[in-house]
Amino acid sequence: MASHRRPRQPSRARVTVLTTAAAAAVAISAQAANAAPSAKPSKDEVKSKVDKLYEQAEQATEKYNGAKEKQEKLQKEISTIQDNVARGQQDLNKLRDSLGSLAAGQYRSGGIDASLQLFLSSHPDDYLDKASTLDQLSGQQADALKKIQDKQRELAQDRAEATAKLKDLAATRTELGNKKKQVQGKLAEAQKLLNSLTAQEKAQLAAEQSRASRASERAALSDPTAPPASSHASGRAGAAFSAAQSKIGTPYVYGATGPSSFDCSGLTSWAYAQAGVSIPRTSEAQANIGTRIYSQSQLQVGDLVFFFNDIHHVGLYAGNGQILHAPRTGTVVRYESMSTIGGPFMFGVRV
């Protein structure tokens, strides 16, 4: 006899388990989709990221330049102080020898004065501070002892100053190393991004930069106030500009001051040096010399022009809204429109 039992219905618990499993499978699929590698950045996206990294590298470069300049200054100051200490020690030895001769003469003539004998056996400073001591000495002895005391104090001050500067130098060297690592890190990151481009994309970027540079050069040289590359302009600003023109095509290298490579402030300081004018090494320091000009329309060829809020980029005004500058790693000294620098024009400086 056939069974007429109804088929078993799945329990509510079993349905819940199946539903949960299905939901989990959907979630895992979604996570897998999200975990899939993102699309390769476009050429323009890479350029934007690289430009930002180069800007950060240039900020660190100017800090590096400042630390390097401070290090060199401290080294010179320490060397001068050490030379002074060496000469001072020689003078002190001569004074002591002279006083020793005086003591020997006293001994031969009947004995050494007690106060002088005390000096020769120990440090005289505390003893000389007592007025009664000087009263017991002859005028010649007192004069000799006073000179020795003054020289000892002078040497102590010089040695203390040298010690302080040596500590400052050690801290500066540490800062210099840190800034150098920052620059190198940003440049390495930018290079990694550039290496992700195809050969065709790299060629396109290079062509775009070349076209922009040629357009800027044509614009600058069409300005009647701009001195042609073949002439030596009058005035120190013009002379500095002509010197910079002679370096068009020279590669950018961070920390470089010429003549075969430059960074931004390295080019401007070198150019003005060729015109017989000494200006500071860093863009921040260069911004604090001369006469500031806030209106772009009042700029003249050869004026220093500064960009970004922290003044970390500087070039030479070339006329018609163009500058001549050392832009960043991977480029050369060239003309460029002020509108494409990547940061706001802050002001110019007429040296």
mmCIF file of C-alpha atoms in Angstrom:
data_model
loop_
_atom_site.group_PDB
_atom_site.id
_atom_site.type_symbol
_atom_site.label_atom_id
_atom_site.label_comp_id
_atom_site.label_asym_id
_atom_site.label_seq_id
_atom_site.Cartn_x
_atom_site.Cartn_y
_atom_site.Cartn_z
ATOM 1 C CA MET A 1 0.000 0.000 0.000
ATOM 2 C CA ALA A 2 1.467 3.326 -1.132
ATOM 3 C CA SER A 3 2.349 5.836 1.510
ATOM 4 C CA HIS A 4 0.365 9.069 1.502
ATOM 5 C CA ARG A 5 2.733 11.014 3.786
ATOM 6 C CA ARG A 6 3.421 14.644 2.801
ATOM 7 C CA PRO A 7 7.030 15.483 1.905
ATOM 8 C CA ARG A 8 9.024 17.071 4.769
ATOM 9 C CA GLN A 9 9.248 20.872 4.600
ATOM 10 C CA PRO A 10 12.636 22.454 5.332
ATOM 11 C CA SER A 11 12.828 23.743 8.865
ATOM 12 C CA ARG A 12 12.970 27.466 9.566
ATOM 13 C CA ALA A 13 16.489 27.076 10.992
ATOM 14 C CA ARG A 14 17.703 25.382 7.778
ATOM 15 C CA VAL A 15 16.257 28.211 5.645
ATOM 16 C CA THR A 16 18.008 30.756 7.831
ATOM 17 C CA VAL A 17 21.348 28.977 7.419
ATOM 18 C CA LEU A 18 20.948 28.778 3.642
ATOM 19 C CA THR A 19 20.011 32.459 3.434
ATOM 20 C CA THR A 20 22.974 33.463 5.562
ATOM 21 C CA ALA A 21 25.332 31.387 3.412
ATOM 22 C CA ALA A 22 24.005 32.999 0.250
ATOM 23 C CA ALA A 23 24.440 36.469 1.700
ATOM 24 C CA ALA A 24 27.989 35.621 2.724
ATOM 25 C CA ALA A 25 28.760 34.393 -0.775
ATOM 26 C CA VAL A 26 27.485 37.671 -2.228
ATOM 27 C CA ALA A 27 29.606 39.671 0.262
ATOM 28 C CA ILE A 28 32.720 37.653 -0.566
ATOM 29 C CA SER A 29 32.122 38.238 -4.261
ATOM 30 C CA ALA A 30 31.804 41.973 -3.657
ATOM 31 C CA GLN A 31 35.002 42.019 -1.603
ATOM 32 C CA ALA A 32 36.828 40.140 -4.313
ATOM 33 C CA ALA A 33 35.641 42.685 -6.840
ATOM 34 C CA ASN A 34 36.797 45.522 -4.633
ATOM 35 C CA ALA A 35 40.132 43.823 -4.058
ATOM 36 C CA ALA A 36 40.766 43.591 -7.771
ATOM 37 C CA PRO A 37 43.626 45.818 -8.876
ATOM 38 C CA SER A 38 42.507 49.367 -9.646
ATOM 39 C CA ALA A 39 42.884 50.764 -13.117
ATOM 40 C CA LYS A 40 46.329 52.020 -14.052
ATOM 41 C CA PRO A 41 46.539 55.810 -13.513
ATOM 42 C CA SER A 42 46.392 57.864 -16.678
ATOM 43 C CA LYS A 43 49.291 59.921 -17.987
ATOM 44 C CA ASP A 44 47.684 63.122 -16.712
ATOM 45 C CA GLU A 45 47.077 61.624 -13.262
ATOM 46 C CA VAL A 46 50.708 60.523 -13.065
ATOM 47 C CA LYS A 47 51.871 63.977 -14.161
ATOM 48 C CA SER A 48 49.720 65.643 -11.506
ATOM 49 C CA LYS A 49 51.093 63.385 -8.756
ATOM 50 C CA VAL A 50 54.674 63.780 -9.990
ATOM 51 C CA ASP A 51 54.347 67.566 -10.123
ATOM 52 C CA LYS A 52 53.133 67.562 -6.503
ATOM 53 C CA LEU A 53 56.049 65.370 -5.430
ATOM 54 C CA TYR A 54 58.492 67.639 -7.243
ATOM 55 C CA GLU A 55 57.000 70.646 -5.460
ATOM 56 C CA GLN A 56 57.479 68.899 -2.099
ATOM 57 C CA ALA A 57 61.025 67.958 -3.093
ATOM 58 C CA GLU A 58 61.782 71.580 -3.945
ATOM 59 C CA GLN A 59 60.435 72.719 -0.573
ATOM 60 C CA ALA A 60 62.780 70.262 1.125
ATOM 61 C CA THR A 61 65.601 71.336 -1.205
ATOM 62 C CA GLU A 62 65.423 74.957 -0.083
ATOM 63 C CA LYS A 63 65.487 73.816 3.562
ATOM 64 C CA TYR A 64 68.452 71.604 2.675
ATOM 65 C CA ASN A 65 70.186 74.571 1.055
ATOM 66 C CA GLY A 66 69.625 76.668 4.174
ATOM 67 C CA ALA A 67 71.060 73.967 6.443
ATOM 68 C CA LYS A 68 74.025 73.499 4.126
ATOM 69 C CA GLU A 69 74.731 77.231 4.081
ATOM 70 C CA LYS A 70 74.520 77.362 7.884
ATOM 71 C CA GLN A 71 76.900 74.409 8.157
ATOM 72 C CA GLU A 72 79.475 76.091 5.939
ATOM 73 C CA LYS A 73 79.176 79.344 7.894
ATOM 74 C CA LEU A 74 79.614 77.558 11.229
ATOM 75 C CA GLN A 75 82.638 75.660 9.948
ATOM 76 C CA LYS A 76 84.309 78.936 8.940
ATOM 77 C CA GLU A 77 83.473 80.580 12.277
ATOM 78 C CA ILE A 78 84.782 77.585 14.238
ATOM 79 C CA SER A 79 87.976 77.555 12.198
ATOM 80 C CA THR A 80 88.510 81.274 12.908
ATOM 81 C CA ILE A 81 87.905 80.813 16.645
ATOM 82 C CA GLN A 82 90.248 77.841 16.780
ATOM 83 C CA ASP A 83 92.953 79.891 15.050
ATOM 84 C CA ASN A 84 92.388 82.682 17.578
ATOM 85 C CA VAL A 85 92.672 80.209 20.450
ATOM 86 C CA ALA A 86 95.937 78.832 19.071
ATOM 87 C CA ARG A 87 97.423 82.311 18.702
ATOM 88 C CA GLY A 88 96.090 83.313 22.123
ATOM 89 C CA GLN A 89 97.690 80.285 23.735
ATOM 90 C CA GLN A 90 101.032 81.241 22.180
ATOM 91 C CA ASP A 91 100.672 84.778 23.528
ATOM 92 C CA LEU A 92 99.784 83.392 26.957
ATOM 93 C CA ASN A 93 102.833 81.144 26.944
ATOM 94 C CA LYS A 94 105.054 84.128 26.104
ATOM 95 C CA LEU A 95 103.533 86.157 28.947
ATOM 96 C CA ARG A 96 104.129 83.295 31.367
ATOM 97 C CA ASP A 97 107.699 82.917 30.132
ATOM 98 C CA SER A 98 108.201 86.639 30.670
ATOM 99 C CA LEU A 99 106.806 86.424 34.190
ATOM 100 C CA GLY A 100 109.015 83.402 34.850
ATOM 101 C CA SER A 101 112.068 85.408 33.828
ATOM 102 C CA LEU A 102 110.975 88.164 36.198
ATOM 103 C CA ALA A 103 110.636 85.627 39.017
ATOM 104 C CA ALA A 104 114.073 84.201 38.264
ATOM 105 C CA GLY A 105 115.570 87.678 38.467
ATOM 106 C CA GLN A 106 113.873 88.239 41.813
ATOM 107 C CA TYR A 107 115.219 84.968 43.124
ATOM 108 C CA ARG A 108 118.760 85.831 42.131
ATOM 109 C CA SER A 109 118.427 89.200 43.811
ATOM 110 C CA GLY A 110 117.161 87.859 47.090
ATOM 111 C CA GLY A 111 114.054 85.685 46.701
ATOM 112 C CA ILE A 112 110.621 85.624 45.070
ATOM 113 C CA ASP A 113 107.786 87.775 46.341
ATOM 114 C CA ALA A 114 105.289 85.551 48.206
ATOM 115 C CA SER A 115 102.353 86.614 46.078
ATOM 116 C CA LEU A 116 104.286 85.963 42.877
ATOM 117 C CA GLN A 117 105.386 82.593 44.182
ATOM 118 C CA LEU A 118 101.749 81.752 44.903
ATOM 119 C CA PHE A 119 100.791 82.641 41.340
ATOM 120 C CA LEU A 120 103.486 80.494 39.793
ATOM 121 C CA SER A 121 102.362 77.465 41.791
ATOM 122 C CA SER A 122 98.599 77.699 41.052
ATOM 123 C CA HIS A 123 95.900 79.619 39.179
ATOM 124 C CA PRO A 124 96.060 83.367 39.859
ATOM 125 C CA ASP A 125 92.496 84.398 39.084
ATOM 126 C CA ASP A 126 90.993 84.226 42.572
ATOM 127 C CA TYR A 127 94.143 85.613 44.117
ATOM 128 C CA LEU A 128 94.311 88.594 41.769
ATOM 129 C CA ASP A 129 90.727 89.500 42.534
ATOM 130 C CA LYS A 130 91.855 90.606 45.976
ATOM 131 C CA ALA A 131 93.016 94.188 45.961
ATOM 132 C CA SER A 132 95.560 93.480 48.678
ATOM 133 C CA THR A 133 97.430 91.225 46.241
ATOM 134 C CA LEU A 134 98.118 93.990 43.784
ATOM 135 C CA ASP A 135 99.328 96.193 46.612
ATOM 136 C CA GLN A 136 102.034 93.640 47.387
ATOM 137 C CA LEU A 137 103.305 93.465 43.808
ATOM 138 C CA SER A 138 105.587 95.799 41.993
ATOM 139 C CA GLY A 139 104.114 97.719 39.095
ATOM 140 C CA GLN A 140 105.920 95.502 36.594
ATOM 141 C CA GLN A 141 104.680 92.326 38.236
ATOM 142 C CA ALA A 142 101.103 93.568 38.495
ATOM 143 C CA ASP A 143 101.065 94.534 34.825
ATOM 144 C CA ALA A 144 102.408 91.135 33.760
ATOM 145 C CA LEU A 145 99.900 89.256 35.907
ATOM 146 C CA LYS A 146 96.998 91.399 34.670
ATOM 147 C CA LYS A 147 97.889 90.639 31.057
ATOM 148 C CA ILE A 148 97.985 86.916 31.813
ATOM 149 C CA GLN A 149 94.640 87.086 33.587
ATOM 150 C CA ASP A 150 93.015 88.953 30.664
ATOM 151 C CA LYS A 151 94.438 86.506 28.145
ATOM 152 C CA GLN A 152 93.189 83.522 30.172
ATOM 153 C CA ARG A 153 89.685 84.962 30.312
ATOM 154 C CA GLU A 154 89.746 85.717 26.576
ATOM 155 C CA LEU A 155 90.818 82.153 25.797
ATOM 156 C CA ALA A 156 88.121 80.732 28.079
ATOM 157 C CA GLN A 157 85.464 82.767 26.242
ATOM 158 C CA ASP A 158 86.782 81.667 22.833
ATOM 159 C CA ARG A 159 86.812 78.018 23.874
ATOM 160 C CA ALA A 160 83.246 78.264 25.238
ATOM 161 C CA GLU A 161 82.088 79.877 21.991
ATOM 162 C CA ALA A 162 83.793 77.172 19.926
ATOM 163 C CA THR A 163 82.150 74.462 22.035
ATOM 164 C CA ALA A 164 78.688 75.990 21.539
ATOM 165 C CA LYS A 165 79.207 76.336 17.791
ATOM 166 C CA LEU A 166 80.420 72.751 17.522
ATOM 167 C CA LYS A 167 77.159 71.583 19.150
ATOM 168 C CA ASP A 168 75.203 73.763 16.725
ATOM 169 C CA LEU A 169 77.208 72.321 13.849
ATOM 170 C CA ALA A 170 76.402 68.754 14.915
ATOM 171 C CA ALA A 171 72.672 69.582 15.045
ATOM 172 C CA THR A 172 72.875 71.290 11.648
ATOM 173 C CA ARG A 173 74.558 68.274 10.102
ATOM 174 C CA THR A 174 71.752 66.075 11.419
ATOM 175 C CA GLU A 175 69.153 68.441 9.935
ATOM 176 C CA LEU A 176 71.045 68.461 6.648
ATOM 177 C CA GLY A 177 70.980 64.675 6.495
ATOM 178 C CA ASN A 178 67.248 64.572 7.249
ATOM 179 C CA LYS A 179 66.426 67.130 4.544
ATOM 180 C CA LYS A 180 68.548 65.241 2.037
ATOM 181 C CA LYS A 181 66.605 62.041 2.799
ATOM 182 C CA GLN A 182 63.320 63.914 2.330
ATOM 183 C CA VAL A 183 64.391 65.219 -1.065
ATOM 184 C CA GLN A 184 65.664 61.837 -2.217
ATOM 185 C CA GLY A 185 62.510 60.111 -0.971
ATOM 186 C CA LYS A 186 60.197 62.438 -2.909
ATOM 187 C CA LEU A 187 62.309 62.138 -6.052
ATOM 188 C CA ALA A 188 62.385 58.342 -5.807
ATOM 189 C CA GLU A 189 58.596 58.250 -5.402
ATOM 190 C CA ALA A 190 58.165 60.504 -8.435
ATOM 191 C CA GLN A 191 60.522 58.369 -10.499
ATOM 192 C CA LYS A 192 58.577 55.242 -9.572
ATOM 193 C CA LEU A 193 55.398 56.863 -10.895
ATOM 194 C CA LEU A 194 57.120 57.953 -14.098
ATOM 195 C CA ASN A 195 58.452 54.435 -14.609
ATOM 196 C CA SER A 196 54.858 53.179 -14.608
ATOM 197 C CA LEU A 197 54.203 55.079 -17.845
ATOM 198 C CA THR A 198 54.629 53.477 -21.231
ATOM 199 C CA ALA A 199 57.365 54.673 -23.561
ATOM 200 C CA GLN A 200 54.709 56.380 -25.655
ATOM 201 C CA GLU A 201 53.263 58.232 -22.643
ATOM 202 C CA LYS A 202 56.745 59.369 -21.563
ATOM 203 C CA ALA A 203 57.388 60.691 -25.059
ATOM 204 C CA GLN A 204 54.066 62.546 -25.023
ATOM 205 C CA LEU A 205 54.910 64.210 -21.696
ATOM 206 C CA ALA A 206 58.337 65.253 -22.953
ATOM 207 C CA ALA A 207 56.817 66.676 -26.131
ATOM 208 C CA GLU A 208 54.239 68.662 -24.143
ATOM 209 C CA GLN A 209 56.946 70.167 -21.942
ATOM 210 C CA SER A 210 59.093 71.011 -24.943
ATOM 211 C CA ARG A 211 56.206 72.764 -26.725
ATOM 212 C CA ALA A 212 55.369 74.761 -23.595
ATOM 213 C CA SER A 213 59.010 75.817 -23.170
ATOM 214 C CA ARG A 214 59.305 76.946 -26.808
ATOM 215 C CA ALA A 215 56.059 78.916 -26.542
ATOM 216 C CA SER A 216 57.317 80.648 -23.392
ATOM 217 C CA GLU A 217 60.640 81.474 -25.053
ATOM 218 C CA ARG A 218 58.863 83.040 -28.051
ATOM 219 C CA ALA A 219 56.621 85.058 -25.726
ATOM 220 C CA ALA A 220 59.545 86.297 -23.621
ATOM 221 C CA LEU A 221 61.732 87.283 -26.552
ATOM 222 C CA SER A 222 58.863 89.097 -28.259
ATOM 223 C CA ASP A 223 58.855 91.567 -25.354
ATOM 224 C CA PRO A 224 60.704 94.714 -26.475
ATOM 225 C CA THR A 225 62.065 95.182 -22.927
ATOM 226 C CA ALA A 226 63.655 91.728 -22.857
ATOM 227 C CA PRO A 227 67.349 91.618 -23.834
ATOM 228 C CA PRO A 228 68.082 89.198 -26.695
ATOM 229 C CA ALA A 229 70.113 86.133 -25.825
ATOM 230 C CA SER A 230 73.081 87.306 -27.898
ATOM 231 C CA SER A 231 73.497 90.693 -26.200
ATOM 232 C CA HIS A 232 74.890 91.826 -22.848
ATOM 233 C CA ALA A 233 72.125 93.913 -21.306
ATOM 234 C CA SER A 234 72.942 97.049 -19.368
ATOM 235 C CA GLY A 235 72.405 97.228 -15.613
ATOM 236 C CA ARG A 236 73.077 94.510 -13.076
ATOM 237 C CA ALA A 237 69.615 92.931 -13.416
ATOM 238 C CA GLY A 238 70.078 92.760 -17.176
ATOM 239 C CA ALA A 239 73.581 91.363 -16.747
ATOM 240 C CA ALA A 240 72.274 88.686 -14.371
ATOM 241 C CA PHE A 241 69.523 87.813 -16.832
ATOM 242 C CA SER A 242 72.016 87.491 -19.694
ATOM 243 C CA ALA A 243 74.170 85.213 -17.535
ATOM 244 C CA ALA A 244 71.136 83.011 -16.831
ATOM 245 C CA GLN A 245 70.299 82.938 -20.541
ATOM 246 C CA SER A 246 73.726 81.490 -21.215
ATOM 247 C CA LYS A 247 72.726 78.482 -19.080
ATOM 248 C CA ILE A 248 69.514 77.594 -20.920
ATOM 249 C CA GLY A 249 69.451 73.809 -21.311
ATOM 250 C CA THR A 250 71.601 73.206 -18.201
ATOM 251 C CA PRO A 251 70.108 70.426 -16.013
ATOM 252 C CA TYR A 252 68.360 70.969 -12.691
ATOM 253 C CA VAL A 253 70.096 69.257 -9.756
ATOM 254 C CA TYR A 254 68.949 69.891 -6.187
ATOM 255 C CA GLY A 255 71.524 71.735 -4.076
ATOM 256 C CA ALA A 256 73.540 72.795 -7.155
ATOM 257 C CA THR A 257 74.827 76.339 -7.704
ATOM 258 C CA GLY A 258 76.449 75.964 -11.124
ATOM 259 C CA PRO A 259 78.056 76.284 -13.458
ATOM 260 C CA SER A 260 77.115 72.878 -14.909
ATOM 261 C CA SER A 261 73.860 72.331 -12.955
ATOM 262 C CA PHE A 262 71.492 74.398 -10.814
ATOM 263 C CA ASP A 263 68.479 74.373 -8.561
ATOM 264 C CA CYS A 264 66.137 77.387 -8.581
ATOM 265 C CA SER A 265 67.909 79.635 -6.081
ATOM 266 C CA GLY A 266 71.264 78.271 -7.191
ATOM 267 C CA LEU A 267 70.637 79.717 -10.663
ATOM 268 C CA THR A 268 69.533 83.145 -9.434
ATOM 269 C CA SER A 269 72.428 83.514 -6.961
ATOM 270 C CA TRP A 270 74.912 82.374 -9.618
ATOM 271 C CA ALA A 271 73.461 84.726 -12.249
ATOM 272 C CA TYR A 272 73.722 87.782 -9.994
ATOM 273 C CA ALA A 273 77.238 86.788 -8.950
ATOM 274 C CA GLN A 274 78.214 86.976 -12.650
ATOM 275 C CA ALA A 275 76.888 90.544 -12.592
ATOM 276 C CA GLY A 276 79.118 91.342 -9.616
ATOM 277 C CA VAL A 277 76.286 91.258 -7.084
ATOM 278 C CA SER A 278 76.320 88.908 -4.087
ATOM 279 C CA ILE A 279 72.839 87.760 -3.013
ATOM 280 C CA PRO A 280 71.875 85.066 -0.460
ATOM 281 C CA ARG A 281 71.788 81.387 -1.381
ATOM 282 C CA THR A 282 68.186 80.403 -0.626
ATOM 283 C CA SER A 283 64.913 81.655 -2.089
ATOM 284 C CA GLU A 284 63.628 82.576 1.384
ATOM 285 C CA ALA A 285 66.693 84.742 2.058
ATOM 286 C CA GLN A 286 66.653 86.240 -1.453
ATOM 287 C CA ALA A 287 63.072 87.377 -0.830
ATOM 288 C CA ASN A 288 64.309 89.687 1.935
ATOM 289 C CA ILE A 289 66.682 91.830 -0.137
ATOM 290 C CA GLY A 290 66.122 94.743 -2.501
ATOM 291 C CA THR A 291 62.777 96.379 -3.241
ATOM 292 C CA ARG A 292 59.602 94.308 -3.357
ATOM 293 C CA ILE A 293 57.251 94.615 -6.321
ATOM 294 C CA TYR A 294 53.747 93.223 -5.889
ATOM 295 C CA SER A 295 52.281 94.161 -9.265
ATOM 296 C CA GLN A 296 53.249 91.847 -12.105
ATOM 297 C CA SER A 297 52.790 94.715 -14.559
ATOM 298 C CA GLN A 298 55.654 96.621 -12.905
ATOM 299 C CA LEU A 299 58.199 93.810 -13.156
ATOM 300 C CA GLN A 300 61.313 94.386 -15.242
ATOM 301 C CA VAL A 301 63.568 91.861 -16.946
ATOM 302 C CA GLY A 302 66.046 90.422 -14.453
ATOM 303 C CA ASP A 303 63.909 91.035 -11.347
ATOM 304 C CA LEU A 304 63.694 88.089 -8.972
ATOM 305 C CA VAL A 305 60.208 86.547 -8.906
ATOM 306 C CA PHE A 306 58.904 84.339 -6.089
ATOM 307 C CA PHE A 307 56.174 81.700 -6.027
ATOM 308 C CA PHE A 308 54.169 79.666 -3.468
ATOM 309 C CA ASN A 309 53.140 80.843 -0.017
ATOM 310 C CA ASP A 310 56.341 79.628 1.593
ATOM 311 C CA ILE A 311 58.527 81.298 -1.108
ATOM 312 C CA HIS A 312 60.245 78.022 -2.025
ATOM 313 C CA HIS A 313 60.638 78.826 -5.731
ATOM 314 C CA VAL A 314 62.422 81.723 -7.436
ATOM 315 C CA GLY A 315 63.325 82.667 -10.994
ATOM 316 C CA LEU A 316 64.246 85.692 -13.111
ATOM 317 C CA TYR A 317 61.534 87.712 -14.833
ATOM 318 C CA ALA A 318 61.897 87.392 -18.620
ATOM 319 C CA GLY A 319 59.138 89.741 -19.847
ATOM 320 C CA ASN A 320 55.609 89.127 -21.192
ATOM 321 C CA GLY A 321 54.574 87.139 -18.128
ATOM 322 C CA GLN A 322 57.404 84.636 -18.551
ATOM 323 C CA ILE A 323 60.290 83.659 -16.292
ATOM 324 C CA LEU A 324 63.682 82.082 -16.832
ATOM 325 C CA HIS A 325 64.331 79.496 -14.144
ATOM 326 C CA ALA A 326 65.524 76.034 -13.100
ATOM 327 C CA PRO A 327 62.144 74.322 -12.534
ATOM 328 C CA ARG A 328 62.692 70.893 -10.944
ATOM 329 C CA THR A 329 64.360 67.503 -11.262
ATOM 330 C CA GLY A 330 64.136 66.084 -14.757
ATOM 331 C CA THR A 331 64.086 69.506 -16.417
ATOM 332 C CA VAL A 332 66.621 72.076 -17.547
ATOM 333 C CA VAL A 333 67.030 75.841 -17.221
ATOM 334 C CA ARG A 334 64.289 77.224 -19.470
ATOM 335 C CA TYR A 335 61.609 79.824 -20.054
ATOM 336 C CA GLU A 336 58.162 79.203 -18.621
ATOM 337 C CA SER A 337 54.909 81.091 -18.270
ATOM 338 C CA MET A 338 54.279 82.388 -14.757
ATOM 339 C CA SER A 339 50.771 80.944 -15.032
ATOM 340 C CA THR A 340 52.060 77.366 -15.297
ATOM 341 C CA ILE A 341 54.495 77.337 -12.351
ATOM 342 C CA GLY A 342 52.003 75.443 -10.196
ATOM 343 C CA GLY A 343 51.884 77.959 -7.374
ATOM 344 C CA PRO A 344 50.811 81.607 -7.004
ATOM 345 C CA PHE A 345 53.100 84.512 -7.829
ATOM 346 C CA MET A 346 53.827 86.233 -4.514
ATOM 347 C CA PHE A 347 56.003 89.236 -5.438
ATOM 348 C CA GLY A 348 59.133 90.314 -7.245
ATOM 349 C CA VAL A 349 62.347 91.788 -5.877
ATOM 350 C CA ARG A 350 64.464 94.405 -7.641
ATOM 351 C CA VAL A 351 68.058 93.945 -6.513
#
